[in-house]
XYZ file of N, CA, C and O in Angstrom:
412
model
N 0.850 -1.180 0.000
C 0.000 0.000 0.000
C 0.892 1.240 0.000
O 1.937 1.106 0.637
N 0.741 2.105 -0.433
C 1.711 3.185 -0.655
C 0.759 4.567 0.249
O -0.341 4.546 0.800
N 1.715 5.603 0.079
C 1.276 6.650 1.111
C 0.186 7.440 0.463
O -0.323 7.232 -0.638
N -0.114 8.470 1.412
C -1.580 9.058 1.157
C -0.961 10.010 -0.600
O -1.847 9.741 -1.412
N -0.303 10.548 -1.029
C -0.202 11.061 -2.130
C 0.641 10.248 -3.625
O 1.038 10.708 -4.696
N 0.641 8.616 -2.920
C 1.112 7.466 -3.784
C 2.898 7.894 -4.381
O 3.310 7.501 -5.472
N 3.649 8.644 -3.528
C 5.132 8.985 -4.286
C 5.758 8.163 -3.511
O 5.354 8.057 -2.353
N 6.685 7.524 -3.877
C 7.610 6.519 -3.399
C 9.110 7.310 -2.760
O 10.086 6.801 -2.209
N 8.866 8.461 -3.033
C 10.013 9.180 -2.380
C 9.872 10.709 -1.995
O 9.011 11.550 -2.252
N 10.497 10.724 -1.617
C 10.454 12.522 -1.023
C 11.024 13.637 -2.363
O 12.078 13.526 -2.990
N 9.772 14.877 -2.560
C 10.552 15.481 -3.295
C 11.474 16.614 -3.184
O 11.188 17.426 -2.304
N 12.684 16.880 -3.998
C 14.038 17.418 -3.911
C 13.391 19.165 -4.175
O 12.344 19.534 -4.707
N 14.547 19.979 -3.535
C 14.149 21.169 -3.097
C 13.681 21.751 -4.417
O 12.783 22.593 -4.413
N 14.377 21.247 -5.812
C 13.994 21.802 -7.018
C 12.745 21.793 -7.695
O 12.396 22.536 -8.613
N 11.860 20.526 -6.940
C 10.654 20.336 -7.255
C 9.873 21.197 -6.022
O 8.858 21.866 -6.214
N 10.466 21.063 -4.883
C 9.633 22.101 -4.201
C 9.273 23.387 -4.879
O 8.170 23.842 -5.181
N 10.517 23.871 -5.046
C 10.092 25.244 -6.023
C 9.416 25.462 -6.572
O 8.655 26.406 -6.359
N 9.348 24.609 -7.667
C 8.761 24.667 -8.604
C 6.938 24.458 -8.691
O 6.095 24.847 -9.500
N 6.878 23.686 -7.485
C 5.112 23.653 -6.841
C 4.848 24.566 -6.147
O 3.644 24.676 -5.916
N 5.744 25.584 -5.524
C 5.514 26.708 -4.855
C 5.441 27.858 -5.772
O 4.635 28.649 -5.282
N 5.883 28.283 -6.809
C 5.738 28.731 -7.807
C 7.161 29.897 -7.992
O 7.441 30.524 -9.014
N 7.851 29.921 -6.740
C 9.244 31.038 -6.924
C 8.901 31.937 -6.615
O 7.732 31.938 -6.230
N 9.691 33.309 -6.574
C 9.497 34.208 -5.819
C 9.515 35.101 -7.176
O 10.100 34.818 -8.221
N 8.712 36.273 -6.897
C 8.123 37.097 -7.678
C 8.695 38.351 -7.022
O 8.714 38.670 -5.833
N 9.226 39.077 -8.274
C 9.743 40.387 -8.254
C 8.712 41.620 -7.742
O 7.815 42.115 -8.425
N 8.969 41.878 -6.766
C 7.787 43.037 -6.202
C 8.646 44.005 -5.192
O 8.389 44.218 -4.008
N 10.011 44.670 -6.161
C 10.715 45.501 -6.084
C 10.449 47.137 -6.468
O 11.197 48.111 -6.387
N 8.911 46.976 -6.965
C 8.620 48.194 -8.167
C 8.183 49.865 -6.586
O 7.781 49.736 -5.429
N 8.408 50.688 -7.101
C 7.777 51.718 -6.508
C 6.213 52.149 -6.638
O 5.777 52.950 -5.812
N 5.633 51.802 -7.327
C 4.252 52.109 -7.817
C 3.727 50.366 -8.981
O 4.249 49.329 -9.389
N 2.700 50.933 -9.012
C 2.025 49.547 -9.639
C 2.661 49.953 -10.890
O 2.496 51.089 -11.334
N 3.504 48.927 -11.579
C 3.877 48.579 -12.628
C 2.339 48.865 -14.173
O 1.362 48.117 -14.207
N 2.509 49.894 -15.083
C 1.521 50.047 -15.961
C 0.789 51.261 -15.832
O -0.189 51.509 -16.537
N 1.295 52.141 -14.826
C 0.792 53.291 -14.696
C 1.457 54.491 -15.407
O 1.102 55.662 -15.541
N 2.294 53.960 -15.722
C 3.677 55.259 -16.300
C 3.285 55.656 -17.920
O 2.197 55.606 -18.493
N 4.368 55.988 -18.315
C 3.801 56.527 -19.925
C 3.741 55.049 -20.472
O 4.126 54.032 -19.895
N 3.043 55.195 -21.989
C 2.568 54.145 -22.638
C 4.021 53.742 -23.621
O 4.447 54.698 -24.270
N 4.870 52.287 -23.785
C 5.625 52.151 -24.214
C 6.838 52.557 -23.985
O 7.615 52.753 -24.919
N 7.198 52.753 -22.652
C 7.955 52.493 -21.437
C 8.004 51.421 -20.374
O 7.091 51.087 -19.618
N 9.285 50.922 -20.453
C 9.107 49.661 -19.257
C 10.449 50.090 -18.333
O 11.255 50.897 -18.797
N 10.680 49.373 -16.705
C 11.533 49.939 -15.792
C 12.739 49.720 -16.818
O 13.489 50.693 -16.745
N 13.098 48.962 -17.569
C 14.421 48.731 -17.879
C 14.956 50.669 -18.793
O 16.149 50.958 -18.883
N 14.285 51.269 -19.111
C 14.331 52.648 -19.776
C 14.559 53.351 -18.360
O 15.532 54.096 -18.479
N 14.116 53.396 -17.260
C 14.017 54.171 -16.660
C 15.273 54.932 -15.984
O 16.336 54.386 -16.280
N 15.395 55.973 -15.213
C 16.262 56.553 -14.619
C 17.091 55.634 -13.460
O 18.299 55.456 -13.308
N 15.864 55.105 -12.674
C 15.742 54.426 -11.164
C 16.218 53.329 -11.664
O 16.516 53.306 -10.470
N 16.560 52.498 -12.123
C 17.105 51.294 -12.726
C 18.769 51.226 -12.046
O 19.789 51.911 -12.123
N 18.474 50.375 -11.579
C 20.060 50.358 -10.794
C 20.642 48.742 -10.806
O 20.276 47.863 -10.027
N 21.227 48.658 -11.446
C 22.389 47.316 -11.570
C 22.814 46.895 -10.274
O 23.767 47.567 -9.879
N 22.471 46.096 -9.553
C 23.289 45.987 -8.582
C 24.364 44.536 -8.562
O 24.033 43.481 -8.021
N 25.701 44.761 -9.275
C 26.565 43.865 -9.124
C 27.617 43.179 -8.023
O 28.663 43.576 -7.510
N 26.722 41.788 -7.893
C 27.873 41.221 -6.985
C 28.133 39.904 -7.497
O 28.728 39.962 -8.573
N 27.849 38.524 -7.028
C 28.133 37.512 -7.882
C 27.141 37.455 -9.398
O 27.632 37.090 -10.467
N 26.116 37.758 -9.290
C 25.302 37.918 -10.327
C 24.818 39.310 -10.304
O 25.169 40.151 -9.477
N 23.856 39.521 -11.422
C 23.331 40.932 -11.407
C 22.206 41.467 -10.940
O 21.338 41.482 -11.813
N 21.778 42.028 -9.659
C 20.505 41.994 -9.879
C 19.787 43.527 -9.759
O 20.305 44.384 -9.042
N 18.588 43.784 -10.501
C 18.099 44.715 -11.162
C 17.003 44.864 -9.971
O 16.304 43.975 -9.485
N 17.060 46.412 -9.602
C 16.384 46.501 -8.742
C 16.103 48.463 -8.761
O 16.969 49.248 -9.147
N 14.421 48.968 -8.142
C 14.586 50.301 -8.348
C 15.098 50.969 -7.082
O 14.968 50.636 -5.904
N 15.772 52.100 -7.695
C 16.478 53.340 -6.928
C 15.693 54.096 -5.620
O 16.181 54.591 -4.604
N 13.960 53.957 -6.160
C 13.171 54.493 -5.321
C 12.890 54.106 -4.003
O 12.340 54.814 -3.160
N 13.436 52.523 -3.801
C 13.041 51.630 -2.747
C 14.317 50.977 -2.306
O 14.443 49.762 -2.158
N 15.264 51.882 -2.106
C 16.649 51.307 -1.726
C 16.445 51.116 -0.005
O 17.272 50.508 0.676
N 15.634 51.524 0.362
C 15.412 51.791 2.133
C 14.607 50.166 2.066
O 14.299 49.661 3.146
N 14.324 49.476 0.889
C 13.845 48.338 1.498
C 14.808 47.300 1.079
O 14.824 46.141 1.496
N 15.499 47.754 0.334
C 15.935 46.152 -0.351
C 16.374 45.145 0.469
O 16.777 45.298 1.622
N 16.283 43.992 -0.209
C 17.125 42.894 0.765
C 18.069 42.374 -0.211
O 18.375 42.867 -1.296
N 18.510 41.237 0.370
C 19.283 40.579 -0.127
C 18.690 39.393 -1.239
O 19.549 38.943 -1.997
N 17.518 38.942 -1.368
C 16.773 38.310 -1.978
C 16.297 38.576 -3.745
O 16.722 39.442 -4.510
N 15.423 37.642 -3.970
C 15.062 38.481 -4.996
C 13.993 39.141 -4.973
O 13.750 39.805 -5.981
N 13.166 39.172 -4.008
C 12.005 39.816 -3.320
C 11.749 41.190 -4.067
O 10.831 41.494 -4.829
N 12.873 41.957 -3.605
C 12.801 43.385 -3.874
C 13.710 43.649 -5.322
O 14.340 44.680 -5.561
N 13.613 42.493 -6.184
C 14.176 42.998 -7.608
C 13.030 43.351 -8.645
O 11.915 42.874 -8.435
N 13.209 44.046 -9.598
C 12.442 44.387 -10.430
C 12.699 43.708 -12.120
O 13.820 43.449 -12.558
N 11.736 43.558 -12.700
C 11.558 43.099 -13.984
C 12.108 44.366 -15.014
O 11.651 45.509 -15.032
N 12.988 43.939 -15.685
C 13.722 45.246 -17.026
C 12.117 45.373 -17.709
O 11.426 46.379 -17.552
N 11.692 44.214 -18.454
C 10.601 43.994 -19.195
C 8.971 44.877 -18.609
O 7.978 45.151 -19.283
N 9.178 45.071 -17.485
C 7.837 45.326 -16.447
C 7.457 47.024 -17.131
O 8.136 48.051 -17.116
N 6.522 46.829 -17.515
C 5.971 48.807 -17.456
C 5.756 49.517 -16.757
O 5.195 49.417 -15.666
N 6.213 50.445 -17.329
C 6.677 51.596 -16.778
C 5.868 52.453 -15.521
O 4.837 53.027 -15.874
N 6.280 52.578 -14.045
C 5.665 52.938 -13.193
C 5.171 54.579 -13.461
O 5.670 55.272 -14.347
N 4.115 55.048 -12.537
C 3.944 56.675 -12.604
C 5.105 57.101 -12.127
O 5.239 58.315 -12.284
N 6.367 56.354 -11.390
C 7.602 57.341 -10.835
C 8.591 57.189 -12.230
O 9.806 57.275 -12.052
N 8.112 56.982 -13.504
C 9.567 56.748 -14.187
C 9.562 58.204 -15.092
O 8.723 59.012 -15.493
N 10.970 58.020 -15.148
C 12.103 59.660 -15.625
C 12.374 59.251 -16.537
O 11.718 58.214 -16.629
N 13.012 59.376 -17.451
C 13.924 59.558 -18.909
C 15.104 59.540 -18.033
O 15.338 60.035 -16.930
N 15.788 58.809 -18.869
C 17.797 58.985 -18.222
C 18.206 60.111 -18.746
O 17.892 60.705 -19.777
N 19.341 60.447 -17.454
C 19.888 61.825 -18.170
C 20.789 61.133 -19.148
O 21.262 60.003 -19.262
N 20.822 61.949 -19.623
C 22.148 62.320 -21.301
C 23.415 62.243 -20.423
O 23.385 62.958 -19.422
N 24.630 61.431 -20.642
C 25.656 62.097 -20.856
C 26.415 62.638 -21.528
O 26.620 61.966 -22.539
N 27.130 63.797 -21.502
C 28.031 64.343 -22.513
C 28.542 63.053 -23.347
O 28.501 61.928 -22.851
N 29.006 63.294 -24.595
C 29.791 62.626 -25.378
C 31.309 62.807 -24.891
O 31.450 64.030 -24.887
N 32.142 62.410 -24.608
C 33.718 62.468 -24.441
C 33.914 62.951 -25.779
O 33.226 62.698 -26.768
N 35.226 63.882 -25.667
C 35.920 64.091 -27.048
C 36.782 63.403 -27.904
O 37.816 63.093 -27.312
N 36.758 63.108 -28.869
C 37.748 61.850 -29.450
C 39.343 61.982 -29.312
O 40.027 62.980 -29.536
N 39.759 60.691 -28.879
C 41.074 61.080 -28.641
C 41.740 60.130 -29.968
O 41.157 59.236 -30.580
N 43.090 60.618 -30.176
C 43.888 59.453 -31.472
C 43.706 57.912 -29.965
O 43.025 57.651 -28.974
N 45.108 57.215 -30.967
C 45.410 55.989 -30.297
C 46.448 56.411 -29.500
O 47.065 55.449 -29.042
N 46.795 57.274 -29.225
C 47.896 57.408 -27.646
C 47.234 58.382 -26.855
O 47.805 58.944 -25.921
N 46.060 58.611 -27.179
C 44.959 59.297 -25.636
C 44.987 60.866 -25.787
O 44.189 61.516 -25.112
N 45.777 61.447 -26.554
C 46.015 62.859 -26.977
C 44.706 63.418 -27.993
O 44.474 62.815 -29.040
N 44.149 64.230 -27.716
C 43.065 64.796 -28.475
C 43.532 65.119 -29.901
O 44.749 65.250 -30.038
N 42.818 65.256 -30.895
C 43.164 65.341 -32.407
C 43.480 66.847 -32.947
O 43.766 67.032 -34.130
């Protein structure tokens, strides 16, 4: 006779996951879809790289919460909140030859 859900073994943390469904990015400052039309966070100002062993993408607006998780990361793909900016411009550098001396 086998056990009440008929599995002959215990399942491995990867299948746990995967029935739990993972953790969902809910890093955003405002409800994601409120911002201009054909804008998503990855355009935005607040977009902040945060590099350590991997990369993770998370907004500028909610740095007082982040964790260490992926809890508080944000989707590049996600649209654009009512807090999103245009990036500033940077200047162009001036062209230099091949030994770093301006032309």
């Amino acid at each position: 006779m086998g056990d009440l859900f008929n599995l002959e073994r215990a399942l491995t943390p990867s299948e746990r996951r995967r029935l739990r469904g993972g953790t969902q990015a809910k890093g955003y400052a405002a409800m994601p879809g409120t911002g201009p039309k054909g804008e998503t966070c990855g355009t935005c100002d607040h977009l902040v790289r945060k590099r350590l062993a991997k990369v993770y993408r998370k907004c500028g607006l909610m740095e007082r919460h982040w964790t260490g998780g992926k809890g508080t990361d944000v989707l590049t793909t996600a649209p654009a909140c009512r807090n999103w900016t245009a990036p500033e411009s940077t200047p162009i550098p001036s062209s230099t030859t091949a030994r770093g001396r301006d032309a």
